[in-house]
PDB file of C-alpha atoms in Angstrom:
ATOM      1  CA  GLU A 210     -11.219 180.425 127.404  1.00  0.00           C
ATOM      2  CA  GLY A 211     -13.200 179.605 130.396  1.00  0.00           C
ATOM      3  CA  PHE A 212     -16.078 178.097 127.775  1.00  0.00           C
ATOM      4  CA  GLY A 213     -13.468 176.173 125.903  1.00  0.00           C
ATOM      5  CA  SER A 214     -12.166 174.923 129.284  1.00  0.00           C
ATOM      6  CA  THR A 215     -15.727 173.462 130.406  1.00  0.00           C
ATOM      7  CA  LEU A 216     -16.553 172.059 126.807  1.00  0.00           C
ATOM      8  CA  ARG A 217     -12.677 170.161 127.427  1.00  0.00           C
ATOM      9  CA  ALA A 218     -13.563 169.091 130.987  1.00  0.00           C
ATOM     10  CA  ILE A 219     -16.706 168.162 130.421  1.00  0.00           C
ATOM     11  CA  ARG A 220     -15.980 165.990 127.492  1.00  0.00           C
ATOM     12  CA  GLY A 221     -12.346 164.400 129.045  1.00  0.00           C
ATOM     13  CA  VAL A 222     -15.439 163.186 132.124  1.00  0.00           C
ATOM     14  CA  SER A 223     -17.603 161.894 129.117  1.00  0.00           C
ATOM     15  CA  ALA A 224     -14.669 159.956 127.865  1.00  0.00           C
ATOM     16  CA  PHE A 225     -13.692 158.412 131.322  1.00  0.00           C
ATOM     17  CA  LEU A 226     -16.967 157.098 131.801  1.00  0.00           C
ATOM     18  CA  LEU A 227     -17.534 155.595 128.556  1.00  0.00           C
ATOM     19  CA  GLY A 228     -13.433 154.245 129.979  1.00  0.00           C
ATOM     20  CA  ARG A 229     -11.725 155.545 126.862  1.00  0.00           C
ATOM     21  CA  TRP A 230      -9.186 156.945 130.049  1.00  0.00           C
ATOM     22  CA  ALA A 231      -6.175 158.007 127.704  1.00  0.00           C
ATOM     23  CA  GLU A 232      -8.636 160.320 125.903  1.00  0.00           C
ATOM     24  CA  ALA A 233      -9.911 161.217 129.029  1.00  0.00           C
ATOM     25  CA  ASP A 234      -6.675 162.379 130.105  1.00  0.00           C
ATOM     26  CA  ASP A 235      -5.727 164.487 127.040  1.00  0.00           C
ATOM     27  CA  TRP A 236      -9.386 166.219 127.195  1.00  0.00           C
ATOM     28  CA  ILE A 237      -8.569 167.007 130.754  1.00  0.00           C
ATOM     29  CA  ALA A 238      -4.844 168.174 130.443  1.00  0.00           C
ATOM     30  CA  GLY A 239      -6.584 170.672 127.717  1.00  0.00           C
ATOM     31  CA  ALA A 240      -8.748 171.879 130.125  1.00  0.00           C
ATOM     32  CA  LEU A 241      -6.306 172.713 132.617  1.00  0.00           C
ATOM     33  CA  GLU A 242      -3.693 174.018 130.538  1.00  0.00           C
ATOM     34  CA  ARG A 243      -4.978 177.741 130.925  1.00  0.00           C
ATOM     35  CA  ASP A 244      -5.247 177.106 134.765  1.00  0.00           C
ATOM     36  CA  PRO A 245      -9.187 177.987 134.861  1.00  0.00           C
ATOM     37  CA  VAL A 246     -10.732 179.381 138.021  1.00  0.00           C
ATOM     38  CA  GLY A 247     -14.334 179.982 138.679  1.00  0.00           C
ATOM     39  CA  SER A 248     -17.021 177.367 137.207  1.00  0.00           C
ATOM     40  CA  PRO A 249     -14.918 176.622 134.637  1.00  0.00           C
ATOM     41  CA  GLY A 250     -11.794 175.217 137.355  1.00  0.00           C
ATOM     42  CA  VAL A 251     -13.823 173.779 139.571  1.00  0.00           C
ATOM     43  CA  LEU A 252     -15.213 171.174 136.395  1.00  0.00           C
ATOM     44  CA  ALA A 253     -11.397 170.430 135.217  1.00  0.00           C
ATOM     45  CA  HIS A 254      -9.901 170.090 138.431  1.00  0.00           C
ATOM     46  CA  GLY A 255     -13.076 167.970 139.582  1.00  0.00           C
ATOM     47  CA  ALA A 256     -12.616 165.899 136.404  1.00  0.00           C
ATOM     48  CA  ARG A 257      -8.898 165.620 137.080  1.00  0.00           C
ATOM     49  CA  ALA A 258      -9.435 164.610 140.896  1.00  0.00           C
ATOM     50  CA  LEU A 259     -12.266 162.054 139.468  1.00  0.00           C
ATOM     51  CA  LEU A 260      -9.750 160.301 136.738  1.00  0.00           C
ATOM     52  CA  ASP A 261      -6.876 160.396 139.145  1.00  0.00           C
ATOM     53  CA  LEU A 262      -8.899 158.278 141.689  1.00  0.00           C
ATOM     54  CA  GLY A 263      -9.898 155.803 138.743  1.00  0.00           C
ATOM     55  CA  ARG A 264      -5.866 155.423 138.646  1.00  0.00           C
ATOM     56  CA  GLY A 265      -5.422 155.019 142.222  1.00  0.00           C
ATOM     57  CA  ARG A 266      -3.324 158.120 142.416  1.00  0.00           C
ATOM     58  CA  LEU A 267      -4.505 159.160 145.502  1.00  0.00           C
ATOM     59  CA  ASP A 268      -1.996 162.347 146.520  1.00  0.00           C
ATOM     60  CA  SER A 269      -2.717 163.822 143.008  1.00  0.00           C
ATOM     61  CA  ALA A 270      -6.566 163.597 142.996  1.00  0.00           C
ATOM     62  CA  ALA A 271      -6.654 165.151 146.958  1.00  0.00           C
ATOM     63  CA  GLU A 272      -4.373 168.448 145.510  1.00  0.00           C
ATOM     64  CA  HIS A 273      -7.368 168.720 142.716  1.00  0.00           C
ATOM     65  CA  LEU A 274     -10.224 167.775 145.582  1.00  0.00           C
ATOM     66  CA  GLU A 275      -8.793 170.614 147.713  1.00  0.00           C
ATOM     67  CA  ILE A 276      -8.632 173.239 144.768  1.00  0.00           C
ATOM     68  CA  VAL A 277     -12.389 172.647 143.919  1.00  0.00           C
ATOM     69  CA  LEU A 278     -13.264 172.643 147.618  1.00  0.00           C
ATOM     70  CA  LEU A 279     -11.223 176.130 148.417  1.00  0.00           C
ATOM     71  CA  MET A 280     -12.905 177.243 144.559  1.00  0.00           C
ATOM     72  CA  CYS A 281     -16.221 176.095 145.597  1.00  0.00           C
ATOM     73  CA  GLN A 282     -16.059 178.262 148.804  1.00  0.00           C
ATOM     74  CA  ASN A 283     -14.957 181.410 147.275  1.00  0.00           C
ATOM     75  CA  PHE A 284     -17.118 180.958 144.154  1.00  0.00           C
ATOM     76  CA  THR A 285     -21.004 181.649 144.868  1.00  0.00           C
ATOM     77  CA  ALA A 286     -22.110 179.942 141.438  1.00  0.00           C
ATOM     78  CA  THR A 287     -20.642 176.676 140.690  1.00  0.00           C
ATOM     79  CA  ALA A 288     -21.075 173.566 137.876  1.00  0.00           C
ATOM     80  CA  TYR A 289     -20.076 171.060 140.561  1.00  0.00           C
ATOM     81  CA  SER A 290     -22.345 170.240 143.157  1.00  0.00           C
ATOM     82  CA  TRP A 291     -21.607 169.932 146.969  1.00  0.00           C
ATOM     83  CA  THR A 292     -22.748 166.398 146.382  1.00  0.00           C
ATOM     84  CA  ASP A 293     -20.353 165.183 143.752  1.00  0.00           C
ATOM     85  CA  LEU A 294     -17.190 167.029 145.706  1.00  0.00           C
ATOM     86  CA  TYR A 295     -17.975 165.425 148.879  1.00  0.00           C
ATOM     87  CA  SER A 296     -19.071 161.907 147.454  1.00  0.00           C
ATOM     88  CA  SER A 297     -15.306 162.194 145.526  1.00  0.00           C
ATOM     89  CA  ILE A 298     -13.740 163.472 149.093  1.00  0.00           C
ATOM     90  CA  ALA A 299     -15.478 159.923 150.722  1.00  0.00           C
ATOM     91  CA  LEU A 300     -14.182 157.712 148.115  1.00  0.00           C
ATOM     92  CA  LEU A 301     -10.430 159.500 148.235  1.00  0.00           C
ATOM     93  CA  SER A 302     -10.884 158.526 152.141  1.00  0.00           C
ATOM     94  CA  ILE A 303     -12.155 154.917 151.380  1.00  0.00           C
ATOM     95  CA  ALA A 304      -9.343 154.466 149.287  1.00  0.00           C
ATOM     96  CA  ARG A 305      -6.686 155.494 151.469  1.00  0.00           C
ATOM     97  CA  GLY A 306      -8.302 153.347 154.545  1.00  0.00           C
ATOM     98  CA  GLN A 307      -9.450 156.737 156.353  1.00  0.00           C
ATOM     99  CA  PRO A 308     -13.829 154.997 156.562  1.00  0.00           C
ATOM    100  CA  ALA A 309     -14.361 157.701 159.793  1.00  0.00           C
ATOM    101  CA  GLU A 310     -13.236 160.722 157.182  1.00  0.00           C
ATOM    102  CA  ALA A 311     -15.736 159.079 154.375  1.00  0.00           C
ATOM    103  CA  ILE A 312     -18.585 159.371 156.100  1.00  0.00           C
ATOM    104  CA  ASP A 313     -17.975 162.771 157.528  1.00  0.00           C
ATOM    105  CA  SER A 314     -17.671 163.397 153.692  1.00  0.00           C
ATOM    106  CA  VAL A 315     -21.015 161.964 153.227  1.00  0.00           C
ATOM    107  CA  ARG A 316     -22.869 163.946 156.447  1.00  0.00           C
ATOM    108  CA  GLU A 317     -21.181 167.525 155.053  1.00  0.00           C
ATOM    109  CA  SER A 318     -22.709 166.514 151.992  1.00  0.00           C
ATOM    110  CA  LEU A 319     -25.776 165.984 153.954  1.00  0.00           C
ATOM    111  CA  ALA A 320     -25.630 169.271 155.709  1.00  0.00           C
ATOM    112  CA  ARG A 321     -24.840 171.083 152.461  1.00  0.00           C
ATOM    113  CA  SER A 322     -27.384 169.484 149.955  1.00  0.00           C
ATOM    114  CA  ALA A 323     -30.738 171.756 150.488  1.00  0.00           C
ATOM    115  CA  GLU A 324     -32.806 168.870 149.797  1.00  0.00           C
ATOM    116  CA  PRO A 325     -31.043 165.557 150.872  1.00  0.00           C
ATOM    117  CA  GLU A 326     -33.946 163.272 150.430  1.00  0.00           C
ATOM    118  CA  ARG A 327     -34.827 165.111 147.026  1.00  0.00           C
ATOM    119  CA  ASP A 328     -31.081 164.780 145.459  1.00  0.00           C
ATOM    120  CA  VAL A 329     -30.744 161.987 144.031  1.00  0.00           C
ATOM    121  CA  GLN A 330     -26.990 162.211 143.739  1.00  0.00           C
ATOM    122  CA  MET A 331     -27.159 161.654 147.004  1.00  0.00           C
ATOM    123  CA  ARG A 332     -27.462 157.848 146.890  1.00  0.00           C
ATOM    124  CA  VAL A 333     -23.949 157.926 145.854  1.00  0.00           C
ATOM    125  CA  CYS A 334     -23.086 159.654 149.348  1.00  0.00           C
ATOM    126  CA  HIS A 335     -25.306 156.988 150.956  1.00  0.00           C
ATOM    127  CA  ARG A 336     -23.714 153.966 149.342  1.00  0.00           C
ATOM    128  CA  LEU A 337     -20.425 155.212 150.088  1.00  0.00           C
ATOM    129  CA  ALA A 338     -21.550 155.600 154.057  1.00  0.00           C
ATOM    130  CA  ILE A 339     -22.463 152.201 154.109  1.00  0.00           C
ATOM    131  CA  ARG A 340     -19.522 151.073 152.192  1.00  0.00           C
ATOM    132  CA  ALA A 341     -17.313 152.359 155.005  1.00  0.00           C
ATOM    133  CA  ALA A 342     -19.265 151.495 158.077  1.00  0.00           C
ATOM    134  CA  ALA A 343     -18.406 147.829 156.702  1.00  0.00           C
ATOM    135  CA  ASP A 344     -14.920 149.058 156.754  1.00  0.00           C
ATOM    136  CA  LEU A 345     -15.404 150.289 160.589  1.00  0.00           C
ATOM    137  CA  ALA A 346     -16.786 147.308 161.240  1.00  0.00           C
ATOM    138  CA  GLU A 347     -14.073 144.603 159.501  1.00  0.00           C
ATOM    139  CA  VAL A 348     -11.787 146.541 161.662  1.00  0.00           C
ATOM    140  CA  ALA A 349     -13.468 146.365 165.013  1.00  0.00           C
ATOM    141  CA  ARG A 350     -14.601 142.623 164.787  1.00  0.00           C
ATOM    142  CA  PRO A 351     -11.109 141.081 165.122  1.00  0.00           C
ATOM    143  CA  LEU A 352     -10.431 143.466 167.962  1.00  0.00           C
ATOM    144  CA  GLY A 353     -13.738 142.284 169.343  1.00  0.00           C
ATOM    145  CA  ASP A 354     -14.079 145.921 169.717  1.00  0.00           C
ATOM    146  CA  GLU A 355     -18.063 145.475 170.384  1.00  0.00           C
ATOM    147  CA  ALA A 356     -18.829 149.111 170.694  1.00  0.00           C
ATOM    148  CA  GLY A 357     -16.880 149.817 167.531  1.00  0.00           C
ATOM    149  CA  LEU A 358     -18.688 147.077 165.730  1.00  0.00           C
ATOM    150  CA  GLU A 359     -21.900 148.159 166.902  1.00  0.00           C
ATOM    151  CA  GLU A 360     -21.435 152.208 165.872  1.00  0.00           C
ATOM    152  CA  ALA A 361     -20.528 150.812 162.368  1.00  0.00           C
ATOM    153  CA  ARG A 362     -22.998 148.509 162.279  1.00  0.00           C
ATOM    154  CA  ALA A 363     -26.277 151.569 163.395  1.00  0.00           C
ATOM    155  CA  ILE A 364     -24.197 153.934 160.580  1.00  0.00           C
ATOM    156  CA  GLY A 365     -24.727 151.323 158.285  1.00  0.00           C
ATOM    157  CA  ARG A 366     -28.771 150.813 159.364  1.00  0.00           C
ATOM    158  CA  GLU A 367     -28.565 155.001 158.979  1.00  0.00           C
ATOM    159  CA  PHE A 368     -27.474 155.187 155.791  1.00  0.00           C
ATOM    160  CA  ASP A 369     -29.241 152.236 154.206  1.00  0.00           C
ATOM    161  CA  ALA A 370     -32.561 153.409 155.506  1.00  0.00           C
ATOM    162  CA  ARG A 371     -31.661 156.395 153.878  1.00  0.00           C
ATOM    163  CA  LEU A 372     -30.695 155.013 150.432  1.00  0.00           C
ATOM    164  CA  ASP A 373     -34.234 153.311 150.919  1.00  0.00           C
ATOM    165  CA  ARG A 374     -36.197 156.151 151.370  1.00  0.00           C
ATOM    166  CA  GLN A 375     -34.864 157.681 148.252  1.00  0.00           C
ATOM    167  CA  THR A 376     -35.307 154.639 146.318  1.00  0.00           C
ATOM    168  CA  VAL A 377     -39.067 154.152 147.307  1.00  0.00           C
ATOM    169  CA  GLY A 378     -41.325 155.209 143.791  1.00  0.00           C
ATOM    170  CA  ALA A 379     -37.515 156.499 142.137  1.00  0.00           C
ATOM    171  CA  PRO A 380     -37.847 154.849 138.975  1.00  0.00           C
ATOM    172  CA  THR A 381     -36.178 151.839 137.433  1.00  0.00           C
ATOM    173  CA  GLU A 382     -34.025 151.228 134.847  1.00  0.00           C
ATOM    174  CA  SER A 383     -36.829 149.892 132.773  1.00  0.00           C
ATOM    175  CA  GLU A 384     -38.381 153.190 133.145  1.00  0.00           C
ATOM    176  CA  ASP A 385     -35.832 155.381 132.669  1.00  0.00           C
TER     177      ASP A 385
END
């Protein structure tokens, strides 16, 4: 049954990415029906978290991401990358108005990646960190918090530079 849950979760994510959210919901619910564990459980709960984030169901997304995190910590081989997990946690933190936590998630993803400079999925994390830094600046600016504003700018510059280093030599959409 693990293989079936995996396929249902993948199908659900595919439907989500195509904008067919009702279909995604059906496939993901089917994947979670038998309470899968291991890699199938990671994929199914990760898919549910993604769909819940998209729908603004932040508490449910947080619960499913917590399950994914626990499963990833307890299983050596997972089908869900740390980058995917921590970028989802960063997105959740941004949606909750917690930009500092989003930046912490991106930094955790960097720490867990074997080769962060070569991990193309890190581009999403870098962009989320830049967004979180902008949110920090947006709070600091009207308060006249120059130290907070400079820290936000430094974080934004750091991740912008990381993004630039990663995109140099990357294929363009026309080359894909």
